[in-house]
Amino acid sequence: MKITVTLNGKRIEAEITPDMMLLDFVRSQGMKSVKRGCDTGNCGLCTLWLDDKPVLSCSTLAARANGKKVTTLEGVQEEAKEFSDFLAGEGADQCGFCSPGFIMAVLALKKENPNPTAEEMKEYLAGNLCRCTGYQSQYRALCKYFGIQEV
Amino acid sequence: MEQTKNKYVGQAIIKKDAKALLSGKPAYTDDFVPENALVVKLMRSPHAYAKIKKIDTSKAMLVPGVEIVVTYKDVPKKRFTLAGQTFPEPSPYDRLILDEYVRFVGDPVAIVAGKNEACCQKAMKLIKVEYEVLEPILDFKQSLDNTILIHQEDSFVGHDGQGTDQMRNLCASSEEIEGDVEGVLAQCDYLVEESYHIKAVSQAMMEPFTAYTYMDVYGRMVVQSATQIPFHVRRIVSHALDVPKSKIRVIKPRIGGGFGAKQTAVCEVYPAIVTYLTTKPAHLTFTREECFTNGSPRHEMEVKIRLGADKNGKFKAVDLYTLSNTGAYGEHGPTTVGLTGTKSLSMYYGLEAHRFAYDVVYTNRLSSGAYRGYGATQGIFALESAVNELAHKMKIDPIKLREMNMVHEGDKFTHYYGESATSCALDKCVERVKEMIEWDKKYPCYEVAPNKVRAVGMAMAMQGSGISGVDVGSVALKLNDDGFYTLMVGCSDMGTGCDTILAQMAADCLGCDMENIVVFGVDTDQSPYDSGSYASSTTYVTGMAVVKCCEMMMKKIQKAASGILELPMEELAFDGERVFAISDETKGITLPDLVTKLQAGTGEILYAQSSHTSPVSPPPFMAGAAEVEVDLETGKVTPIDYVACVDCGTVINANLARVQTEGGLVQGIGMSLFEDILYTDKGYLMTNNFMQYKIPTRIDMGKVRVDFVETYEKSGPFGAKSIGEVVINTPAPAIADAVYNATGLRFRSMPITAEKVFMALQEK
Ligand code: FES
Ligand code: FES
């Protein structure tokens, strides 16, 4: 089947199979920032935006993106810079494999709730796993980004 | 002694690859797979133990898009190991790419390669296999001398000195005794005799096992893989395919975490044989389920301890015996187990006698491997728990008991290759942790609400810094136009930041900006040989190679300048930017000018290479303390606060050392409280996804706080030791003791789940 998607601001038409996942679709279009870390929708590595709302692209059919806006980290480089710099400053990008999905979730939170409490922030991001850092350095970066007092 | 003038070493330098990784640039293995690569899938055994009587692939071959189906009949018959270790590997050669026998649920039966995943899945359903189902050994305590043999093949190769005996299901065995253990134990006023059980927890790095292979223009096979051990992978693939190493090139791009899992060539041989047989590119990524069912987890172990002390609490003797479960194959079997003794007993000083013995057995479980801590984690959980139990028995503060017995700088280690503690601030680490957690105020516990108790517990830990006399780190430096350097390394940065750490060292040695150091690694055709990134070796071993290499480079620069300036070398100095005459600083040449001249044919192009092996493996030390809250109604244990203080010698990168520590601690917390491995009675691994195998999320890990006490290790680069592994070792014993302090319940196996605590509270 054919779908039309606005991928990172560019309108594209593509031929897909009905069972293709959005994750595989965006990667096949060169958006390699989107990673797969599981088969069960539990890791958050594949987070991207569908019409500006964060979704798990591993469990979203590519067909569902038809006529919609799909945004990956490649499409929000400017917007992501401030938070990415905080992450880098803390050394919170250890292997970096979880970073793109995590950053997309953080930017989505910022839009939905620019001034979250520490609890709201952690709750919102709980589905984004990281095995390297133990989350503490991510937490320090998040506190700086959202202007939250570290506890 | 102290290095104070360093511009980069000791600073919180941002990782060299941070920008690329944080902007999502293609960097990892799967980001570069050629579009025409065949998709490789593995058909796996449903039985824990079986012989393949018949296998018919003819129907599968007819599926459109399928390129090849490989069975045991098509693979070389020479056995090898997938363990990434220095040759000759201690691990037995007990593997084939595919075998007539399958030895655990998930053991590959056939390799299918085709145009896409769908055709491979379809083909796998059409492969007809007739099995002779055999009775398996699933309980490792039943394995030794069982009538069921797991490796009966004649082609099995055990290696000398490991105590391997295939006819007893024995992968390795050893016993070392010093002093009259029984005699001394008999005289002790206090004795703790217990056994502790550690399960086969999974590394669960975020990037799955993955590799792709293709033939290059010279007819050589290129393996691009997420590996910690590129040079070992070259050898392993050459063994597996039975082709010369010269025909293989291994490239390691960025890696999405390893923690030891990728110190075993878990997936590389499968696409490799597909490419070998078809000459086409081939790609295999494990699903998350396969990472669990066919990965390379921690060795399950049972550690039995007898710890004896006199009436004052002075330790007199320890008897430590470990039974380790290597699973169906012996990867890292003979070596992990050794650390249960060396890295636990050596934290304590002045024992009159000790025995350390072990058996490593085969079972019909998935093969174990290397996981951060590598046996030390298991041994330390056992011994530190025993020490805590002794303290309770004696009604003495566990910290006081440790202060009486721990090793100090200058002491000869109890059981550590005859080495002494050349740098050791274990005492200071314990002191610091005591303050950080407010031990005296909180020990043993306090009530926060009716039925909610908070309690503290602590433990100490050590590890090594590389494998002494075995690990080799090499680097090479090229001096280029404009005076920038290329630092070529053979160690694998797997997120650990070693590329950055080594560049920091090089920049300080050479007196240049970090921008002037370009790091390149790893490509076995171009990088200098390195045994790989494991055993906490990179900073300590490869770091020293960097220091040596920089010294050589500086000499070469001065020599080249001396020719051009026509001045003797002894009269010249180099400040990183310019070589000049000591007597008259106006006479000199800048580095860029020097290179320009050399590249115009007035001298030799400057290149230096150096390697390093350390005769010793100075341990990093640490102490950790946990504060947990136990809900006495539900049994739920909530981590509140974890504090740790580490002595890793000189801290080379303040950020990366901290983040390593935090990450290791949280993995340790996960293993203590949530991460569980459950099998059915047929040997099927049920906890095979992140829903069932729960690693910590950011809401259930509590607070983690880290501090450092620096020592200066003379044998290490800039005084550094290692940090990567030691940090996972304290949470299990510390949390187990905190739970005891809250409830009076002693848990001698992990994880301490709410169900277990609840059940135990009911029985109490
Ligand atoms: S890949 Fe794990 S949640 Fe999508
Ligand atoms: S940095 Fe490696 S998984 Fe998060």
mmCIF file of C-alpha atoms in Angstrom, chain A residues 27 32-33 35-40 42 45 73-74 77 84 87-91 93-97 99-100 102-103 122-123 125-126 128-129 131-138 140 142 151, chain B residues 14-15 18 21-25 28 30-31 202-204 206-207 255-257 259 287-289 371 494-495 655 658-660 662-663 666-667 675 689-691 695-699 701 703-704:
data_model
loop_
_atom_site.group_PDB
_atom_site.id
_atom_site.type_symbol
_atom_site.label_atom_id
_atom_site.label_comp_id
_atom_site.label_asym_id
_atom_site.label_seq_id
_atom_site.Cartn_x
_atom_site.Cartn_y
_atom_site.Cartn_z
ATOM 1 C CA ARG A 27 14.709 3.804 9.602
ATOM 2 C CA LYS A 32 18.641 6.056 12.036
ATOM 3 C CA SER A 33 18.271 7.865 15.363
ATOM 4 C CA LYS A 35 16.349 2.528 17.816
ATOM 5 C CA ARG A 36 14.805 -0.792 18.697
ATOM 6 C CA GLY A 37 15.564 -2.158 22.146
ATOM 7 C CA CYS A 38 12.764 -4.670 22.715
ATOM 8 C CA ASP A 39 9.873 -6.589 21.190
ATOM 9 C CA THR A 40 7.241 -5.714 23.766
ATOM 10 C CA ASN A 42 8.801 -1.662 27.145
ATOM 11 C CA LEU A 45 14.088 3.629 22.593
ATOM 12 C CA LEU A 73 15.351 13.519 16.502
ATOM 13 C CA GLU A 74 16.779 14.306 13.058
ATOM 14 C CA GLN A 77 18.102 19.246 16.079
ATOM 15 C CA SER A 84 21.462 17.527 24.705
ATOM 16 C CA LEU A 87 23.165 15.611 28.971
ATOM 17 C CA ALA A 88 26.663 15.842 27.487
ATOM 18 C CA GLY A 89 27.759 18.097 30.325
ATOM 19 C CA GLU A 90 26.770 15.437 32.834
ATOM 20 C CA GLY A 91 28.289 12.560 30.870
ATOM 21 C CA ASP A 93 25.306 9.765 27.226
ATOM 22 C CA GLN A 94 27.189 6.657 28.104
ATOM 23 C CA CYS A 95 26.559 4.323 25.203
ATOM 24 C CA GLY A 96 24.028 6.804 23.845
ATOM 25 C CA PHE A 97 21.757 4.103 22.465
ATOM 26 C CA SER A 99 19.453 8.938 24.076
ATOM 27 C CA PRO A 100 17.420 9.758 20.938
ATOM 28 C CA PHE A 102 14.748 9.722 25.616
ATOM 29 C CA ILE A 103 15.355 13.187 24.184
ATOM 30 C CA LYS A 122 10.109 10.967 36.423
ATOM 31 C CA GLU A 123 6.636 9.542 35.971
ATOM 32 C CA LEU A 125 9.783 9.411 31.475
ATOM 33 C CA ALA A 126 9.520 6.116 33.350
ATOM 34 C CA ASN A 128 12.379 5.304 28.763
ATOM 35 C CA LEU A 129 14.878 2.748 29.972
ATOM 36 C CA ARG A 131 20.893 0.449 31.334
ATOM 37 C CA CYS A 132 24.171 2.361 31.436
ATOM 38 C CA THR A 133 23.752 5.453 33.541
ATOM 39 C CA GLY A 134 21.505 4.491 36.417
ATOM 40 C CA TYR A 135 19.426 7.578 35.507
ATOM 41 C CA GLN A 136 21.146 9.825 38.040
ATOM 42 C CA SER A 137 23.085 11.863 35.492
ATOM 43 C CA GLN A 138 19.975 12.096 33.309
ATOM 44 C CA ARG A 140 20.793 16.105 36.912
ATOM 45 C CA LEU A 142 16.681 17.163 33.497
ATOM 46 C CA VAL A 151 17.034 16.668 45.733
ATOM 47 C CA ILE B 14 32.631 15.846 27.587
ATOM 48 C CA LYS B 15 32.821 12.632 25.599
ATOM 49 C CA ALA B 18 28.694 13.036 22.610
ATOM 50 C CA LEU B 21 25.321 10.271 19.720
ATOM 51 C CA LEU B 22 23.052 12.936 21.186
ATOM 52 C CA SER B 23 21.953 14.141 17.795
ATOM 53 C CA GLY B 24 21.102 10.617 16.684
ATOM 54 C CA LYS B 25 23.704 10.275 13.955
ATOM 55 C CA TYR B 28 25.966 1.728 15.645
ATOM 56 C CA ASP B 30 22.616 -1.642 12.581
ATOM 57 C CA ASP B 31 22.862 1.865 11.189
ATOM 58 C CA SER B 202 21.180 -10.720 32.323
ATOM 59 C CA GLN B 203 23.250 -7.717 31.227
ATOM 60 C CA ALA B 204 20.259 -6.305 29.338
ATOM 61 C CA MET B 206 19.971 -1.609 25.335
ATOM 62 C CA GLU B 207 21.528 -2.529 21.998
ATOM 63 C CA ILE B 255 28.356 -0.012 20.800
ATOM 64 C CA GLY B 256 25.075 0.349 22.664
ATOM 65 C CA GLY B 257 26.349 -1.115 25.918
ATOM 66 C CA PHE B 259 28.704 -4.974 30.375
ATOM 67 C CA THR B 287 15.396 -9.925 19.202
ATOM 68 C CA ARG B 288 15.183 -8.906 22.841
ATOM 69 C CA GLU B 289 13.758 -12.334 23.557
ATOM 70 C CA TYR B 371 28.851 -9.879 33.225
ATOM 71 C CA MET B 494 31.265 0.502 24.494
ATOM 72 C CA GLY B 495 29.868 3.616 26.076
ATOM 73 C CA ASN B 655 31.955 12.780 34.980
ATOM 74 C CA ARG B 658 30.713 9.068 38.452
ATOM 75 C CA VAL B 659 28.303 7.891 35.786
ATOM 76 C CA GLN B 660 30.010 4.472 35.607
ATOM 77 C CA GLU B 662 25.950 5.239 39.350
ATOM 78 C CA GLY B 663 25.166 2.897 36.473
ATOM 79 C CA VAL B 666 21.714 0.680 39.788
ATOM 80 C CA GLN B 667 22.412 -2.587 37.961
ATOM 81 C CA GLU B 675 15.779 -8.956 38.128
ATOM 82 C CA ASN B 689 11.309 -9.708 27.902
ATOM 83 C CA PHE B 690 11.368 -6.406 29.774
ATOM 84 C CA MET B 691 7.869 -6.995 31.099
ATOM 85 C CA ILE B 695 15.372 -3.829 35.087
ATOM 86 C CA PRO B 696 15.214 -0.650 37.196
ATOM 87 C CA THR B 697 13.369 2.353 35.786
ATOM 88 C CA ARG B 698 13.955 5.895 36.940
ATOM 89 C CA ILE B 699 11.123 5.661 39.465
ATOM 90 C CA MET B 701 15.828 2.994 42.039
ATOM 91 C CA LYS B 703 18.529 8.118 45.215
ATOM 92 C CA VAL B 704 22.127 7.237 44.381
#
